[in-house]
CSV table of C-alpha atoms in Angstrom, one decimal:
chain,number,residue,atom,x,y,z
A,1,MET,CA,-22.4,-38.3,19.0
A,2,GLY,CA,-26.0,-39.5,18.6
A,3,ILE,CA,-27.9,-39.0,15.4
A,4,LEU,CA,-30.4,-36.7,17.2
A,5,LYS,CA,-27.6,-34.4,18.5
A,6,VAL,CA,-26.1,-34.2,15.0
A,7,TYR,CA,-29.5,-33.3,13.6
A,8,VAL,CA,-30.2,-30.6,16.2
A,9,LYS,CA,-26.7,-29.1,15.8
A,10,THR,CA,-27.2,-29.0,12.0
A,11,VAL,CA,-30.6,-27.5,12.2
A,12,SER,CA,-29.5,-25.0,14.8
A,13,ARG,CA,-26.6,-23.9,12.6
A,14,ARG,CA,-28.7,-23.7,9.5
A,15,THR,CA,-31.3,-21.6,11.3
A,16,LYS,CA,-28.6,-19.2,12.6
A,17,MET,CA,-27.2,-18.8,9.1
A,18,GLU,CA,-30.6,-18.0,7.6
A,19,LYS,CA,-31.3,-15.2,10.0
A,20,MET,CA,-29.8,-11.7,10.3
A,21,PHE,CA,-26.8,-11.6,12.5
A,22,CYS,CA,-25.2,-8.2,13.0
A,23,TYR,CA,-22.9,-7.2,15.8
A,24,GLN,CA,-21.0,-4.3,14.3
A,25,CYS,CA,-21.8,-1.7,16.8
A,26,GLN,CA,-22.4,-0.9,20.4
A,27,GLU,CA,-26.1,-0.7,19.8
A,28,THR,CA,-26.5,-4.5,19.3
A,29,ALA,CA,-29.4,-6.1,21.1
A,30,GLY,CA,-28.2,-7.2,24.5
A,31,GLY,CA,-24.6,-6.7,23.4
A,32,LYS,CA,-24.8,-10.0,21.6
A,33,GLY,CA,-25.9,-9.1,18.1
A,34,CYS,CA,-29.1,-8.2,16.3
A,35,THR,CA,-31.0,-11.1,14.8
A,36,LYS,CA,-34.4,-9.9,13.8
A,37,GLY,CA,-33.7,-6.3,12.8
A,38,GLY,CA,-31.0,-3.8,13.8
A,39,VAL,CA,-31.5,-1.6,16.8
A,40,CYS,CA,-30.0,1.0,14.5
A,41,GLY,CA,-32.8,0.5,12.0
A,42,LYS,CA,-31.0,-1.9,9.6
A,43,ARG,CA,-33.2,-4.5,8.1
A,44,GLU,CA,-32.3,-8.2,7.8
A,45,ASP,CA,-32.1,-8.1,4.0
A,46,VAL,CA,-29.7,-5.2,4.0
A,47,ALA,CA,-27.5,-6.8,6.7
A,48,CYS,CA,-27.3,-10.0,4.7
A,49,LEU,CA,-26.5,-8.1,1.5
A,50,GLN,CA,-23.8,-6.2,3.3
A,51,ASP,CA,-22.3,-9.6,4.3
A,52,LEU,CA,-22.4,-10.6,0.6
A,53,LEU,CA,-20.7,-7.4,-0.5
A,54,VAL,CA,-17.9,-8.1,2.0
A,55,TYR,CA,-17.7,-11.7,0.5
A,56,VAL,CA,-17.4,-10.2,-3.0
A,57,CYS,CA,-14.7,-7.9,-1.8
A,58,LYS,CA,-12.8,-10.9,-0.5
A,59,GLY,CA,-13.0,-12.5,-3.9
A,60,ILE,CA,-11.7,-9.3,-5.6
A,61,ALA,CA,-8.8,-9.1,-3.2
A,62,LEU,CA,-7.9,-12.8,-3.7
A,63,CYS,CA,-7.9,-12.5,-7.5
A,64,ALA,CA,-6.0,-9.2,-7.5
A,65,GLU,CA,-3.3,-10.6,-5.2
A,66,ARG,CA,-2.9,-13.9,-7.0
A,67,ALA,CA,-2.7,-12.0,-10.4
A,68,ASN,CA,-0.4,-9.4,-8.8
A,69,VAL,CA,-2.6,-6.6,-10.0
A,70,GLU,CA,-2.2,-3.1,-8.7
A,71,ASP,CA,-5.2,-1.3,-10.0
A,72,ASN,CA,-6.7,2.0,-8.8
A,73,ARG,CA,-10.2,1.0,-9.7
A,74,ILE,CA,-9.9,-2.1,-7.6
A,75,ASN,CA,-8.4,-0.2,-4.7
A,76,ARG,CA,-11.1,2.4,-4.9
A,77,PHE,CA,-13.8,-0.2,-5.1
A,78,LEU,CA,-12.6,-2.1,-2.1
A,79,VAL,CA,-12.3,1.0,0.0
A,80,GLU,CA,-15.7,2.3,-1.0
A,81,ALA,CA,-17.5,-1.0,-0.7
A,82,MET,CA,-16.1,-1.9,2.7
A,83,PHE,CA,-16.9,1.6,3.9
A,84,THR,CA,-20.4,1.1,2.7
A,85,THR,CA,-20.8,-1.9,5.0
A,86,LEU,CA,-19.7,0.0,8.1
A,87,THR,CA,-22.4,0.5,10.7
A,88,ASN,CA,-25.0,3.3,9.8
A,89,VAL,CA,-23.2,4.3,6.6
A,90,ASN,CA,-25.5,2.9,4.0
A,91,PHE,CA,-28.8,0.9,4.4
A,92,ASP,CA,-29.8,1.5,0.7
A,93,LYS,CA,-30.5,-2.0,-0.6
A,94,ASP,CA,-30.5,-1.0,-4.2
A,95,ASP,CA,-27.1,0.7,-3.8
A,96,ILE,CA,-25.6,-2.3,-2.1
A,97,LEU,CA,-27.0,-4.6,-4.8
A,98,ARG,CA,-25.4,-2.3,-7.5
A,99,ARG,CA,-22.1,-2.5,-5.7
A,100,ILE,CA,-22.3,-6.3,-5.5
A,101,LYS,CA,-22.9,-6.5,-9.2
A,102,GLU,CA,-20.1,-4.0,-9.9
A,103,GLY,CA,-17.7,-6.0,-7.7
A,104,ILE,CA,-18.5,-9.2,-9.5
A,105,SER,CA,-17.8,-7.6,-12.8
A,106,LEU,CA,-14.6,-6.0,-11.6
A,107,ARG,CA,-13.4,-9.3,-10.1
A,108,ASP,CA,-14.2,-11.1,-13.3
A,109,GLU,CA,-12.1,-8.6,-15.3
A,110,ILE,CA,-9.0,-9.8,-13.5
A,111,ASP,CA,-7.1,-12.1,-15.8
A,112,ILE,CA,-6.3,-15.1,-13.7
A,113,ASP,CA,-7.1,-18.8,-13.8
A,114,LYS,CA,-9.8,-19.2,-11.1
A,115,LYS,CA,-9.8,-23.0,-11.0
A,116,ALA,CA,-9.5,-24.3,-7.5
A,117,MET,CA,-9.9,-20.8,-6.0
A,118,HIS,CA,-12.3,-20.1,-3.1
A,119,ASP,CA,-16.0,-19.6,-3.9
A,120,CYS,CA,-15.7,-15.9,-3.2
A,121,ALA,CA,-13.5,-15.6,-6.3
A,122,THR,CA,-15.8,-17.5,-8.6
A,123,TRP,CA,-19.4,-17.2,-7.4
A,124,LYS,CA,-21.8,-15.1,-9.3
A,125,ALA,CA,-25.5,-14.7,-9.9
A,126,GLU,CA,-27.9,-12.4,-11.7
A,127,SER,CA,-31.2,-12.4,-9.8
A,128,LEU,CA,-32.1,-10.6,-6.6
A,129,GLU,CA,-33.3,-14.0,-5.3
A,130,ALA,CA,-30.0,-15.6,-6.0
A,131,PHE,CA,-28.1,-12.7,-4.3
A,132,GLU,CA,-30.4,-12.9,-1.2
A,133,GLN,CA,-30.0,-16.7,-1.0
A,134,LYS,CA,-26.2,-16.5,-1.2
A,135,ALA,CA,-26.1,-13.6,1.3
A,136,LYS,CA,-27.7,-15.8,3.9
A,137,THR,CA,-24.8,-18.3,3.7
A,138,VAL,CA,-21.8,-16.0,3.9
A,139,GLY,CA,-22.3,-14.0,7.1
A,140,PRO,CA,-20.3,-14.3,10.3
A,141,LEU,CA,-22.2,-17.4,11.5
A,142,SER,CA,-21.1,-19.3,8.4
A,143,ILE,CA,-17.8,-19.8,10.3
A,144,GLU,CA,-18.7,-22.6,12.8
A,145,ASP,CA,-15.6,-22.3,15.1
A,146,GLU,CA,-16.4,-19.3,17.3
A,147,HIS,CA,-12.7,-18.5,18.0
A,148,LEU,CA,-11.9,-18.4,14.3
A,149,ARG,CA,-15.1,-16.5,13.6
A,150,SER,CA,-14.1,-13.9,16.3
A,151,LEU,CA,-10.7,-13.5,14.8
A,152,LYS,CA,-11.9,-13.1,11.3
A,153,GLU,CA,-14.6,-10.7,12.3
A,154,LEU,CA,-12.2,-8.6,14.3
A,155,LEU,CA,-10.0,-8.3,11.3
A,156,THR,CA,-13.0,-7.5,9.0
A,157,TYR,CA,-14.1,-4.7,11.3
A,158,ALA,CA,-10.5,-3.4,11.4
A,159,VAL,CA,-10.5,-3.3,7.6
A,160,LYS,CA,-13.8,-1.5,7.6
A,161,GLY,CA,-12.3,1.1,10.0
A,162,ILE,CA,-9.2,1.5,7.8
A,163,CYS,CA,-11.4,1.9,4.7
A,164,ALA,CA,-13.5,4.6,6.4
A,165,TYR,CA,-10.3,6.6,7.0
A,166,MET,CA,-8.9,5.8,3.5
A,167,TYR,CA,-12.2,6.7,1.9
A,168,HIS,CA,-11.9,10.2,3.3
A,169,ALA,CA,-8.2,10.4,2.5
A,170,MET,CA,-8.9,9.4,-1.1
A,171,SER,CA,-11.5,12.2,-1.3
A,172,LEU,CA,-8.6,14.5,-0.6
A,173,GLY,CA,-6.4,12.9,-3.2
A,174,PHE,CA,-4.3,10.8,-0.9
A,175,HIS,CA,-3.4,7.2,-2.0
A,176,ASP,CA,-1.0,4.8,-0.3
A,177,LYS,CA,-0.1,1.5,-2.1
A,178,ASP,CA,0.9,-0.1,1.2
A,179,ILE,CA,-2.5,0.6,2.8
A,180,HIS,CA,-4.3,-0.8,-0.2
A,181,LYS,CA,-2.1,-3.9,-0.2
A,182,PHE,CA,-2.8,-4.4,3.5
A,183,ILE,CA,-6.6,-4.1,2.9
A,184,ARG,CA,-6.4,-6.8,0.2
A,185,LYS,CA,-4.2,-9.1,2.3
A,186,ALA,CA,-6.5,-8.6,5.3
A,187,LEU,CA,-9.6,-9.4,3.3
A,188,ILE,CA,-8.0,-12.6,2.0
A,189,ALA,CA,-7.1,-13.6,5.6
């Protein structure tokens, strides 16, 4: 492959990752995904931070599974956070940022050696700018292979749906360890 083609491909991928890309719902622009703002009203910064919240949830799930931790706070957080990222549930940037910070804190409480673990289990930041910068690199387009991306996103949206039902079930006092375990394993996948 020529140097120009490599450069164009790299620049094209980088540009895609730095923009909003949301295709969670039937409202997506042209049925291909919203890239400048959501047809639903979601802003780019909120969409990117929702992607970061999912990324943090993956880190929590990975740490909890590796440490073999069964914790109701972790289970509740994962369900509520994933439900938050479902289409049209929560566009409140401050609330999503609060959840990201809470998730990082919860993840870091899990007593496990995090050496050689995926970045989702170790990454952290303090500033809004650092959150927003990271958020632009962890969305769906960060997975270059479109087939792998499609499979992972299908699983992610399935987990979001399960979490929506589980959120309401938990509000009624229902908990199921097997469902929580599946949510964690699916997030890791």
